[in-house]
XYZ file of C-alpha atoms in Angstrom:
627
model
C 0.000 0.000 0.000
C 2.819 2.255 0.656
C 4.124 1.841 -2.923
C 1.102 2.834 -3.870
C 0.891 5.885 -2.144
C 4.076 7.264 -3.170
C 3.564 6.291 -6.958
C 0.380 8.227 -6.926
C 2.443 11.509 -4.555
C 5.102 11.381 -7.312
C 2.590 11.346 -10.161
C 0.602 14.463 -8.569
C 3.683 16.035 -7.639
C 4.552 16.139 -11.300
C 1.767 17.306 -12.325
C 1.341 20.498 -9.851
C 4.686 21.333 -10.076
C 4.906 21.505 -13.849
C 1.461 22.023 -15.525
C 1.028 25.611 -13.879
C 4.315 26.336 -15.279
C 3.696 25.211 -18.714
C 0.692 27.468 -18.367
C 2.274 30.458 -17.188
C 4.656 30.725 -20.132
C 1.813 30.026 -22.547
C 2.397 26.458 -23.178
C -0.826 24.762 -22.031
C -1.833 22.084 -19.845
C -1.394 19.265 -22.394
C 2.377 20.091 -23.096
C 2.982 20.498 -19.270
C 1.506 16.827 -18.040
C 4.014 15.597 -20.934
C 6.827 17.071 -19.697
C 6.321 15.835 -16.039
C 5.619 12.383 -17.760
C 9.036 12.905 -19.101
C 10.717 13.384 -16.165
C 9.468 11.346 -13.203
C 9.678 8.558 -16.123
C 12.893 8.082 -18.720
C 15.043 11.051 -16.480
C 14.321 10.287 -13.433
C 13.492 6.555 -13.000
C 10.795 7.880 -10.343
C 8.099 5.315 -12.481
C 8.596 2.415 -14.356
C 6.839 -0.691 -14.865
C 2.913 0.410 -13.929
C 3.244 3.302 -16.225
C 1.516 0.728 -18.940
C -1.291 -0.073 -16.469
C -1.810 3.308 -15.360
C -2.156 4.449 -18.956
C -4.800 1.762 -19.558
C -7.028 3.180 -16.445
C -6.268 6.633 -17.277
C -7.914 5.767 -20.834
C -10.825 6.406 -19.115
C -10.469 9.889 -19.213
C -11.050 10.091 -22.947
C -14.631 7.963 -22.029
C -15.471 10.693 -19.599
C -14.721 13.727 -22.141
C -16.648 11.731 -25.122
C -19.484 11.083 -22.517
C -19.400 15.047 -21.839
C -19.130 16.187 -25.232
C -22.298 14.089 -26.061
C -23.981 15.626 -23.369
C -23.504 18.941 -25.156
C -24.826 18.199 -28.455
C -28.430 17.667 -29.339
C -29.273 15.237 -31.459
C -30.315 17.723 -34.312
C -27.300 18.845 -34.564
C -25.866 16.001 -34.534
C -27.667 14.643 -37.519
C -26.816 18.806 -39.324
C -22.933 17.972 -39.427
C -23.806 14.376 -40.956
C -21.651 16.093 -44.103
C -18.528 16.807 -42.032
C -18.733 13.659 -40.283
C -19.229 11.402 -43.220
C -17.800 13.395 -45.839
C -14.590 15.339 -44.388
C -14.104 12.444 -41.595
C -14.788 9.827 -43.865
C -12.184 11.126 -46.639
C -9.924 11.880 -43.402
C -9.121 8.539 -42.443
C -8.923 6.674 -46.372
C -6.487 9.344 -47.540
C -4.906 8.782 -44.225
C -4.527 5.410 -44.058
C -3.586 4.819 -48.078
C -0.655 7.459 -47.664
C 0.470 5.768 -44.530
C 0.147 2.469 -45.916
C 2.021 3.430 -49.555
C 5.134 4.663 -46.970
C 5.323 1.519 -45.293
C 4.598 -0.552 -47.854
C 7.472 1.498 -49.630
C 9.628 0.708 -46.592
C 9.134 -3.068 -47.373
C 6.157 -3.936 -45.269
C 3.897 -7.035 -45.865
C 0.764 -4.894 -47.283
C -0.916 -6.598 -44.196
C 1.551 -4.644 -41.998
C 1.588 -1.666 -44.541
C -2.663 -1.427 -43.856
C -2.514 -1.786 -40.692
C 0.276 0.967 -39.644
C -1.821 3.036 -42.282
C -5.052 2.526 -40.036
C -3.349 3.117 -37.106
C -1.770 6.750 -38.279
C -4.810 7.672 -39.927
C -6.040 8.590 -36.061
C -5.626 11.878 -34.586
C -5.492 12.385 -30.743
C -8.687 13.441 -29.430
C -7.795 13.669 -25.963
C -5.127 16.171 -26.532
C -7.214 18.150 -29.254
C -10.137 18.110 -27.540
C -8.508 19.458 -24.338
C -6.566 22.144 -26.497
C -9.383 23.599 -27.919
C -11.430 24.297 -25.172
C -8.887 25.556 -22.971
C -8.472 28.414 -25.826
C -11.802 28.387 -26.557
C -11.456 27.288 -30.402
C -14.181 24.615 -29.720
C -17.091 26.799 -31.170
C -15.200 28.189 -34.395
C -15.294 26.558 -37.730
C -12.121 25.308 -37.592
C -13.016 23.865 -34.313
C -16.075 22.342 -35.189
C -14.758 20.536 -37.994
C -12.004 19.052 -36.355
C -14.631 17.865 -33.780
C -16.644 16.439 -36.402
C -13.547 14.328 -37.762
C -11.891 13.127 -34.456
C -15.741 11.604 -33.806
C -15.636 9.558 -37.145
C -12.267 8.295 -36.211
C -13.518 6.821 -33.266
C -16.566 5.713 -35.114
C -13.838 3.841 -37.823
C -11.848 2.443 -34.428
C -14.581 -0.303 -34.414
C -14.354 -1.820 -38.048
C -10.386 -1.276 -37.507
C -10.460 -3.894 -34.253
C -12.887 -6.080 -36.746
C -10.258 -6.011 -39.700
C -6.664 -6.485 -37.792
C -7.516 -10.115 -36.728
C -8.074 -10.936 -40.617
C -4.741 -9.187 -41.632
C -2.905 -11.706 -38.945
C 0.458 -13.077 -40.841
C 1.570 -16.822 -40.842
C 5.105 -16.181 -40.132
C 4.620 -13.916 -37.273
C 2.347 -16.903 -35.076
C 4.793 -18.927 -34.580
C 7.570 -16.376 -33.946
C 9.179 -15.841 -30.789
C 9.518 -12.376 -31.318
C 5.378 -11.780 -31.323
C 3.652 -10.408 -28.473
C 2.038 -12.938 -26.263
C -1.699 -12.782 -26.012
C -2.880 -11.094 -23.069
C -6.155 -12.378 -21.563
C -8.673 -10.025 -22.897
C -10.990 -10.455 -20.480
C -14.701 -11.198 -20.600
C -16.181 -10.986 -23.999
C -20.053 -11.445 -25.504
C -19.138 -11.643 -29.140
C -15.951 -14.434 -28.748
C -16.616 -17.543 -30.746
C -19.937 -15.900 -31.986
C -20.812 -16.308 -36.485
C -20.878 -13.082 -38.291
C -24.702 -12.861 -37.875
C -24.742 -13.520 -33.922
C -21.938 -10.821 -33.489
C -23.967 -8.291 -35.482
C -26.984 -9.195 -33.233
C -25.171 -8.641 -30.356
C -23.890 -5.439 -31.288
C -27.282 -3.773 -32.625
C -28.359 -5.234 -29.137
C -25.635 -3.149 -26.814
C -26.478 0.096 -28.899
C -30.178 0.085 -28.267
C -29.679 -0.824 -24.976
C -27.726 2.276 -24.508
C -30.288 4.275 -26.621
C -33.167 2.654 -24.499
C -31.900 2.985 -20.789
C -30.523 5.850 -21.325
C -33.533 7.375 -22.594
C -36.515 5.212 -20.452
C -34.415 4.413 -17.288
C -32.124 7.264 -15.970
C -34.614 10.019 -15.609
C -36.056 7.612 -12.940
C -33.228 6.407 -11.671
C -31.338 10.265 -11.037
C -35.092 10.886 -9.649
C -34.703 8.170 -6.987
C -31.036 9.057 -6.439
C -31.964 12.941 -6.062
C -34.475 12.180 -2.998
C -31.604 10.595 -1.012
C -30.275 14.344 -0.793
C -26.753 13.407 -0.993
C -24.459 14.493 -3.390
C -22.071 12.108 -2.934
C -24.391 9.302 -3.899
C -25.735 11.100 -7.512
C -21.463 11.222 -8.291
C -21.510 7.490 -7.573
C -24.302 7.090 -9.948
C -22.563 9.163 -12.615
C -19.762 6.991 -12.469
C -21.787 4.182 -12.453
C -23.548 4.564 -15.170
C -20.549 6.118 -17.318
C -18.278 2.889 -16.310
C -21.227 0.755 -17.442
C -21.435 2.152 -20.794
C -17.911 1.686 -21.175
C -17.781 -1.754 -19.980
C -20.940 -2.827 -21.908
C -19.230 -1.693 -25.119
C -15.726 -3.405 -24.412
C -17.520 -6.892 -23.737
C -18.985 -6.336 -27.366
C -15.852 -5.520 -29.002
C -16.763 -1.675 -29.043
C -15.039 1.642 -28.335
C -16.191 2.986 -25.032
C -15.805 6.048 -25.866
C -18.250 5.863 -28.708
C -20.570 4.175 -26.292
C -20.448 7.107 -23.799
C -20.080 9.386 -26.340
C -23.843 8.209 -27.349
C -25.051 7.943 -24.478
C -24.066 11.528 -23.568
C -26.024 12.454 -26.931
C -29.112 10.991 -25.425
C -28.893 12.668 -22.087
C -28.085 16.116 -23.864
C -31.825 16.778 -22.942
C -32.400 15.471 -19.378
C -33.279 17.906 -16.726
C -29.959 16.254 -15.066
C -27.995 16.791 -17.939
C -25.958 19.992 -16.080
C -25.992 18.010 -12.697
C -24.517 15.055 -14.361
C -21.312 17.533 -16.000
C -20.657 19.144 -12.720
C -19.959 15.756 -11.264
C -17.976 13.888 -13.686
C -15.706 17.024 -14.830
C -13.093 17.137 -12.191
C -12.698 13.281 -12.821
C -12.392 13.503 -16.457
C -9.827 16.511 -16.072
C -8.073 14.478 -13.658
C -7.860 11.455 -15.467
C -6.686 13.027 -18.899
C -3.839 14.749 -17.066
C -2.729 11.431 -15.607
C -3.381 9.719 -19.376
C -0.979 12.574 -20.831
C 1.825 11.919 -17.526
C 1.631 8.295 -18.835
C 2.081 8.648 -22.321
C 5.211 11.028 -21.119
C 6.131 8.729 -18.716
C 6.482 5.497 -21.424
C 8.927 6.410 -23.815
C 11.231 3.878 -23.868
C 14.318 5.948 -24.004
C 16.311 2.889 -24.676
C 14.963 1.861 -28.094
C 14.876 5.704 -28.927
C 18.694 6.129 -28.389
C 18.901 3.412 -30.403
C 16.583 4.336 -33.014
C 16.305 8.124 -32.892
C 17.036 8.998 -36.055
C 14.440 6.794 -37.276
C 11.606 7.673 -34.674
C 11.973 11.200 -35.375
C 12.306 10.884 -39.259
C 9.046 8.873 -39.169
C 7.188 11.510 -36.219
C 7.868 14.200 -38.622
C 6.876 12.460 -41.737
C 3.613 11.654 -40.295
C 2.758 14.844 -38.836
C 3.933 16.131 -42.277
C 1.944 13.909 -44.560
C -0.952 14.236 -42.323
C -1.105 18.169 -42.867
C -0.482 17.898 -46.229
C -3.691 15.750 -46.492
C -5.607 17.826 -44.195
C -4.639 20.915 -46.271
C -5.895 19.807 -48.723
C -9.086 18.665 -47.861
C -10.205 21.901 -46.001
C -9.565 23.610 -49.111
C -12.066 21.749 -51.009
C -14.317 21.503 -47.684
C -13.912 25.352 -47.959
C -12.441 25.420 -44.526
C -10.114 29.484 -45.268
C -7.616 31.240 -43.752
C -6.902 30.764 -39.855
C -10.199 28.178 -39.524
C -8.234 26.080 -42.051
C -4.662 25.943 -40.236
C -6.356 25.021 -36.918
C -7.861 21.747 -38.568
C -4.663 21.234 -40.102
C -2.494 21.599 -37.395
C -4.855 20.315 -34.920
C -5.301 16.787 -36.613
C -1.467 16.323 -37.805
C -0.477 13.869 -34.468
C -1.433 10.541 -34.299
C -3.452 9.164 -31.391
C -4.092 7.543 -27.958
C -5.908 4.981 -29.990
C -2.876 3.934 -31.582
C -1.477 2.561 -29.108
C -4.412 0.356 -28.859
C -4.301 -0.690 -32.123
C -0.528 -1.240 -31.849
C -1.216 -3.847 -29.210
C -4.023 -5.328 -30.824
C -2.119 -5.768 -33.778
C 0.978 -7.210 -32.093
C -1.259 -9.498 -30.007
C -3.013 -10.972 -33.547
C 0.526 -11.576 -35.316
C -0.024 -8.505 -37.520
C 3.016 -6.011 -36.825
C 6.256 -7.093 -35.240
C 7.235 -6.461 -31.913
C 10.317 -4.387 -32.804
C 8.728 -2.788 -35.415
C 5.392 -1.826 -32.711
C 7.983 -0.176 -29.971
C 9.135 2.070 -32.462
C 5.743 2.859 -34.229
C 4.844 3.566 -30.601
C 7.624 5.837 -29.779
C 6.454 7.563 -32.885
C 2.588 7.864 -31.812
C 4.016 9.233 -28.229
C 6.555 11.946 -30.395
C 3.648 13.063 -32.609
C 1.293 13.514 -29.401
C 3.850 15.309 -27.929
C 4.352 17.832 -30.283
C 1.079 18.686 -30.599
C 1.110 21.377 -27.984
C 3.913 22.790 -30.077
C 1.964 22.340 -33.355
C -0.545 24.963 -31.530
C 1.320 27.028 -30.434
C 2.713 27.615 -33.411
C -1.268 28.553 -34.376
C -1.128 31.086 -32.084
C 1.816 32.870 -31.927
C 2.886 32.600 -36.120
C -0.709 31.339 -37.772
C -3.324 33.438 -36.171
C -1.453 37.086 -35.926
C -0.879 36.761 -39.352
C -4.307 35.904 -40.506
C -5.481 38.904 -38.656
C -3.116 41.532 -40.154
C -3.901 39.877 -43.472
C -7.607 40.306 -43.280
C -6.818 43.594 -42.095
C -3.984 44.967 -43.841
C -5.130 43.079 -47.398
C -7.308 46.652 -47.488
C -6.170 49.573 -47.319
C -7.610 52.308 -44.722
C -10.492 54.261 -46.509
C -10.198 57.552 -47.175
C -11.681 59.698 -44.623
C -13.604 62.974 -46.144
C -16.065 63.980 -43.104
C -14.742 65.870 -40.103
C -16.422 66.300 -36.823
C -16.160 67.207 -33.721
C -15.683 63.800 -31.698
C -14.093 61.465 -33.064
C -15.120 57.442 -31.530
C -11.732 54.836 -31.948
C -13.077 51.221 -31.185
C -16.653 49.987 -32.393
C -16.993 46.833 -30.114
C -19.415 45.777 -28.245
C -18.231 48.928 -25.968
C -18.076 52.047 -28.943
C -21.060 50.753 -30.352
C -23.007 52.260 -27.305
C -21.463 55.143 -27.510
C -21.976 55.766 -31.148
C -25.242 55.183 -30.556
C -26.318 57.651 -27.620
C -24.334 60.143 -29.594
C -26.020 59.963 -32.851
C -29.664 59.489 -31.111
C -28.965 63.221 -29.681
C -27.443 64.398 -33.234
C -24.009 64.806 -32.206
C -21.605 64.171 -35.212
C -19.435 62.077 -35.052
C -16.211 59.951 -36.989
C -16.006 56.589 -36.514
C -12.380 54.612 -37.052
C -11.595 50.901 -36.397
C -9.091 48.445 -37.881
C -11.667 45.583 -37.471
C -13.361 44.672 -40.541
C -15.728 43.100 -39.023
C -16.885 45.181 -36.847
C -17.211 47.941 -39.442
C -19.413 46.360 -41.523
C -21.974 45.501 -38.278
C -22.137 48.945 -37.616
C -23.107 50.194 -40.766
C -25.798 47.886 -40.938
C -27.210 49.747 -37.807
C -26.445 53.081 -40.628
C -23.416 54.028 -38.259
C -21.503 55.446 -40.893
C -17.619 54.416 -39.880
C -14.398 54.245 -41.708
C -12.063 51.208 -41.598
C -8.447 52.377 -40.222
C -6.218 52.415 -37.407
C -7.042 54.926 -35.222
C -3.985 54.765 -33.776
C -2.266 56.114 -36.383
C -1.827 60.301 -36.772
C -1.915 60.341 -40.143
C -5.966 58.835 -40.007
C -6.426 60.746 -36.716
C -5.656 63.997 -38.566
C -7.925 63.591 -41.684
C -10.827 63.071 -39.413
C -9.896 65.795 -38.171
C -8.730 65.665 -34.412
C -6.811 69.308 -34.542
C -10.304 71.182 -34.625
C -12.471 68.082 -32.372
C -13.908 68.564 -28.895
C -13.485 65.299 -27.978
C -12.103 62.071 -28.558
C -13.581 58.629 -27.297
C -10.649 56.342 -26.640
C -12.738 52.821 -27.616
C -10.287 50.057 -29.100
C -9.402 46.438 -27.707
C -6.018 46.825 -27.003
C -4.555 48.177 -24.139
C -1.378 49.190 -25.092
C -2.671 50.932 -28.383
C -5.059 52.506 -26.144
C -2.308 53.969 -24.189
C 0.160 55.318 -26.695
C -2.696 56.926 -28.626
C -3.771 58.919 -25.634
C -0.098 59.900 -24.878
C 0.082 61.239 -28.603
C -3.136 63.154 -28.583
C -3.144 64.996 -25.079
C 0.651 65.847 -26.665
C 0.064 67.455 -29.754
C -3.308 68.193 -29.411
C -4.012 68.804 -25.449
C -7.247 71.186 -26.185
C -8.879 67.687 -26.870
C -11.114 66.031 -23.909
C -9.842 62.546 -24.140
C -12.584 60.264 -22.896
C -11.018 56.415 -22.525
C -12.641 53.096 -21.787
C -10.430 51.038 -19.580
C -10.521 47.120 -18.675
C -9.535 47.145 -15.103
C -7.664 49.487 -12.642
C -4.493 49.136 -13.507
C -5.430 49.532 -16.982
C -7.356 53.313 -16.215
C -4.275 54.259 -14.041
C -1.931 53.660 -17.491
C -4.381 55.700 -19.517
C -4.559 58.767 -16.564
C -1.032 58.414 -16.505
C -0.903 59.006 -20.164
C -2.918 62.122 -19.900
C -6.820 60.869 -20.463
C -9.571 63.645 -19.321
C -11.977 60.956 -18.115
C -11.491 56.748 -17.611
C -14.031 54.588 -17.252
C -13.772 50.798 -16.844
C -15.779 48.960 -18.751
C -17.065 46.671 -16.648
C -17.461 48.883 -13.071
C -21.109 50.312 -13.973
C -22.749 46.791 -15.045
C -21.082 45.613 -11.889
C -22.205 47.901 -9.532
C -25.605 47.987 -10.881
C -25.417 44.217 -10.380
C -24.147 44.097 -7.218
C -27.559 46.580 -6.215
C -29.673 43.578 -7.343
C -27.653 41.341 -4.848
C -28.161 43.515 -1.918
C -32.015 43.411 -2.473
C -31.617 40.231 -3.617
C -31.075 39.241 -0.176
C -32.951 41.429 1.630
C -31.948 44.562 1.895
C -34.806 47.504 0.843
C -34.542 48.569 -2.769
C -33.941 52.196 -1.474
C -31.189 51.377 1.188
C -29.371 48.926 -1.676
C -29.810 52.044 -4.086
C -27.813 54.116 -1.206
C -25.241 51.745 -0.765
C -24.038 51.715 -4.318
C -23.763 55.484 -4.430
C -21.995 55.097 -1.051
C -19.682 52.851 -2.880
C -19.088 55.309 -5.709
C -18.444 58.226 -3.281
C -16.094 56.600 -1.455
C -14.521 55.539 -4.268
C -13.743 58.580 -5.963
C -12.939 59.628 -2.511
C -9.836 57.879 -2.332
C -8.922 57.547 -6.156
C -6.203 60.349 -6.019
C -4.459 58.654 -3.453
C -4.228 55.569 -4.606
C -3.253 56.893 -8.212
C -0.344 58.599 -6.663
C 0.492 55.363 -4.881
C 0.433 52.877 -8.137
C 2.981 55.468 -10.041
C 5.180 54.331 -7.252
C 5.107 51.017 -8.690
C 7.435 49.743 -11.466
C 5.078 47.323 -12.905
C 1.614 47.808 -13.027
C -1.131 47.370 -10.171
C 1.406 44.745 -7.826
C 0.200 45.579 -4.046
C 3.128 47.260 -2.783
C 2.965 47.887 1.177
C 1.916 51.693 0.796
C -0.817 50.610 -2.087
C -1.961 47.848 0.071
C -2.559 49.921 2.897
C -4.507 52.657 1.149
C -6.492 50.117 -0.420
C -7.139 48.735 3.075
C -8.463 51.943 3.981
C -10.467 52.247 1.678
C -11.969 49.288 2.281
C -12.534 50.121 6.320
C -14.128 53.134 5.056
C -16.152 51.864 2.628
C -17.359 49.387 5.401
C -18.525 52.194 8.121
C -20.420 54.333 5.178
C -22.354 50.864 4.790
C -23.352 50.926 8.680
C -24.113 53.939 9.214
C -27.441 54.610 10.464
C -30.486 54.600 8.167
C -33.950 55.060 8.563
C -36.672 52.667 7.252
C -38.433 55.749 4.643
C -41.944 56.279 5.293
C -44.438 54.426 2.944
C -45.903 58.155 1.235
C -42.008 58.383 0.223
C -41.544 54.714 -1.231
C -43.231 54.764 -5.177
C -45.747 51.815 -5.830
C -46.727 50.401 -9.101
C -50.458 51.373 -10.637
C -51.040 49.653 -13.508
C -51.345 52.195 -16.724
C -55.333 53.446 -17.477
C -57.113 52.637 -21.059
């Protein structure tokens, strides 16, 4: 038991130590549990033999995120991207898998051997992708979607792949020493079964997932619910999620597909938000440990020995697995930056590889020398994935951006007036808006295309252009405007523009939207008129609703937030003088910390102060309108 202990210490260890790291420097979580794998594993010798066994239960993970991921899609939807999923997905894996089998039937493969390594490249890691996108939030793009839509056919094709390898098994190899050894496989329904029964069997599992999860858990989470503890609904989550799973493995099935349908079919239960609040921190926990494992078993051994060919062959399949991609979200129509996320996304090979790599050894199909190296190569793809991205964001992404940007040149400006509105977003917009519905002129610049073109269809007449630069500022003519409203998305823009206006043109009232404090002390410090945070009126008015929310009279919570304003601006010199004290932005240094501290006692005595209950001539009461 004590083994145990410290195994799972050094495994958790690794991971807290060295995914907030990866994080910090922009690296993501995927990259990070990789790079702990790496070291409590082939550096350090901290794990060793259970890695294998842990990997197998970590699996599980990927059941848990396919099981959530169902939950999230209706089943409309899931029938409206039956042309990704069939079409893209479907041309995916064949174009996959006949490249990757032409290379290693090139090599001089058997063609069994060729097919199968094809198959088995023609995957894509969707527990690393997956992950990925949602922690940058690419999940809801096109890019993302389609990517989605093809990592769910691959595990779809997983299931005629485990039917197929046993048929591909190769005389010589039975016999042969050097073959894996069969592993008992555990409990099956389908072993020994004709074609016919097999099928039977199948259709059977499938409805009965369709069936009880339709007809039989609304009852049973009703039954659960009335015990009124928590605990025992998580157990039943589980339950019923490790049930799928181990329904579809005694068929011969993936269990992720099987959870991944079942998920579909809950996507409408009253439960359905109960049920993902339970099973998350398990499925994030068990990916981590799945992506510390697959770190964890490279066998540095046969890659010393064989690194020039394990890296040739990583980079050759991430390479001919783009090119294919490429290709096919051009004629998909997937453009620009949408277009390099599905390629780059889908380049790696998979977790299911490695299942099909032992499969395949197990039924005489692939060599055992040649499957640790073909599994070397799965783990090097996987773990350059992360880089892959990155590579999205920091080189892909800016330059699609500048490109739709900078492909068109910044109209020519020929109206003047006398306020001038930088930044259309979701924050301009408003002000455009009050301003023209009291007939104020005004010029609008942004360098967002899109945003633009929303605008005018609201008949917001606006000019595409950096505001930031003087050139555009002084054809719209900022030497003769009142005002200037300080609008755009980025901070440090925001900044430098207000330095350059208040300095060669400091008649100008410089009005400036800022995202936090910090962010309105830069833009005072740079000379702005008036700052306002974009976020500080929503959230007091907000916070109001709280107060009466839980109790407090409408009137008295209507007091308190001017209270809170007053005492605000009551304090806002000092603590401005205090932050340009500090070198680097809003850090609490001791003499900022204390202010705010003050401001806080303060703010807590103008809340108790005395107040009396108004009488009921002064409170206002609701008549309904007269006809």
């Amino acid at each position: 038991m004590t083994t145990y202990f410290i195994q799972a210490f050094i495994y958790l260890l690794a991971a807290v130590i060295a995914v907030p790291l990866a994080k910090r420097f922009g690296l993501g979580s995927v990259l990070g549990y990789l790079v702990a794998g790496v070291v409590i594993g082939p550096v350090m010798g901290l794990v060793g033999q259970e890695t294998t066994t842990i990997q197998h239960f970590a699996e599980f993970g990927v059941v848990m995120m396919l099981f959530l991921i169902g939950m999230e899609i209706d089943p409309k939807a899931l029938w409206a991207m039956r042309v990704r999923l069939l079409g893209l997905g479907g041309l995916q894996v064949t174009l996959t898998a006949a490249a990757g089998m032409a290379v290693a039937w090139w090599l001089g493969l058997q063609w069994q051997t060729a097919l199968t390594v094809g198959l088995i490249f023609a995957l894509s890691s969707t527990a690393i992708v997956l992950q990925t996108l949602d922690e940058k939030g690419l999940s809801k793009t096109e890019g993302g979607r389609n990517t989605f839509a093809v990592l769910l056919f691959q595990d779809i094709a997983v299931i005629p792949m485990l039917a197929l390898i046993p048929l591909l098994a190769l005389p010589g190899l039975k016999g042969s020493s050097s073959s894996i050894p069969s592993d008992d496989l555990g409990l099956s329904l389908v072993v020994g079964l004709p074609g016919w029964a097999h099928a039977l069997v199948v259709v059977g599992a499938i409805a009965a997932v369709i069936v009880g999860g339709y007809y039989l858990s609304r009852p049973l989470f009703r039954y659960v619910v009335k015990s009124g503890l928590r605990e025992v609904f998580t157990a039943t989550a589980l339950m019923l999620v490790i049930g799928i799973a181990a329904l579809m493995s005694l068929v011969n099935l993936s269990p992720a597909l099987g959870a991944f349908l079942a998920g579909v079919v809950l996507a409408n239960s009253e439960f359905r938000h109960e049920l993902e609040a339970n099973i998350e921190p398990f499925k994030g926990l068990l990916l981590g440990l799945f992506f510390i494992t697959v770190g964890a078993g490279i066998n540095f051994e046969v890659l010393v020995a064989e690194w020039d060919t394990v890296v040739s062959l990583g980079v050759a399949v991430i390479v001919v697995k783009a090119l294919i991609l490429l290709i096919l979200a051009q004629v998909f129509g997937i453009r620009s930056s949408n277009g390099w996320l599905f390629t780059l996304g889908l380049a790696q090979a998979g977790e299911f590889g490695f299942v099909l790599l032992t499969y395949s050894a197990q039924n005489h199909v692939i060599p055992s020398d040649i499957s640790q190296i073909l599994s070397l190569v799965v783990a090097l793809s996987m773990f350059l994935t992360p880089l892959l991205f990155i590579v999205y964001d920091r080189i892909v992404l800016p330059r699609y951006r500048r490109s739709s940007n900078d492909d068109r040149g910044a109209d020519t400006i020929d109206e003047q007036a006398p306020v001038i509105v930088a930044g259309v977003g979701r924050f301009g917009q408003i002000v455009c808006r009050l301003l023209r519905a009291n007939n104020v002129p005004i010029v609008v610049l942004d360098h967002e295309l899109e945003q633009i073109e929303n605008v005018r269809r609201i008949n917001i007449k606006s000019f595409f252009g950096d505001a930031s630069r003087p050139d555009l500022l002084e054809k719209a003519g900022i030497e003769q405007a009142r005002l200037l409203v300080v609008a755009i998305d980025d901070r440090d823009r925001a900044v430098k523009m207000v330095k350059h206006v208040k300095h060669f043109f400091p008649s100008v009232w410089v009005l400036a939207r800022a995202f936090d404090r910090g962010h309105g002390y830069q833009l005072r410090e740079a000379g702005a008129d008036d700052v306002m945070s974009e976020t500080y009126h929503s959230a007091l008015e907000l916070g109001g609703h709280a107060l009466t929310a839980v109790g407090v009279h409408p009137m008295r919570a209507k007091q308190m937030t001017w209270a809170f304003v007053e005492n605000e601006r009551a304090h806002e010199e000092q603590l401005f003088e205090a932050w340009k004290e500090i070198e680097e932005g809003i850090n609490f240094s001791p003499r900022y910390g204390e202010l705010f501290m003050k401001l806080e006692e303060a703010l807590s005595s103008t809340m108790h102060r005395n107040w009396e209950e108004p009488r009921p001539e002064d409170v206002p009461v609701w008549t309904p309108p007269t006809k």
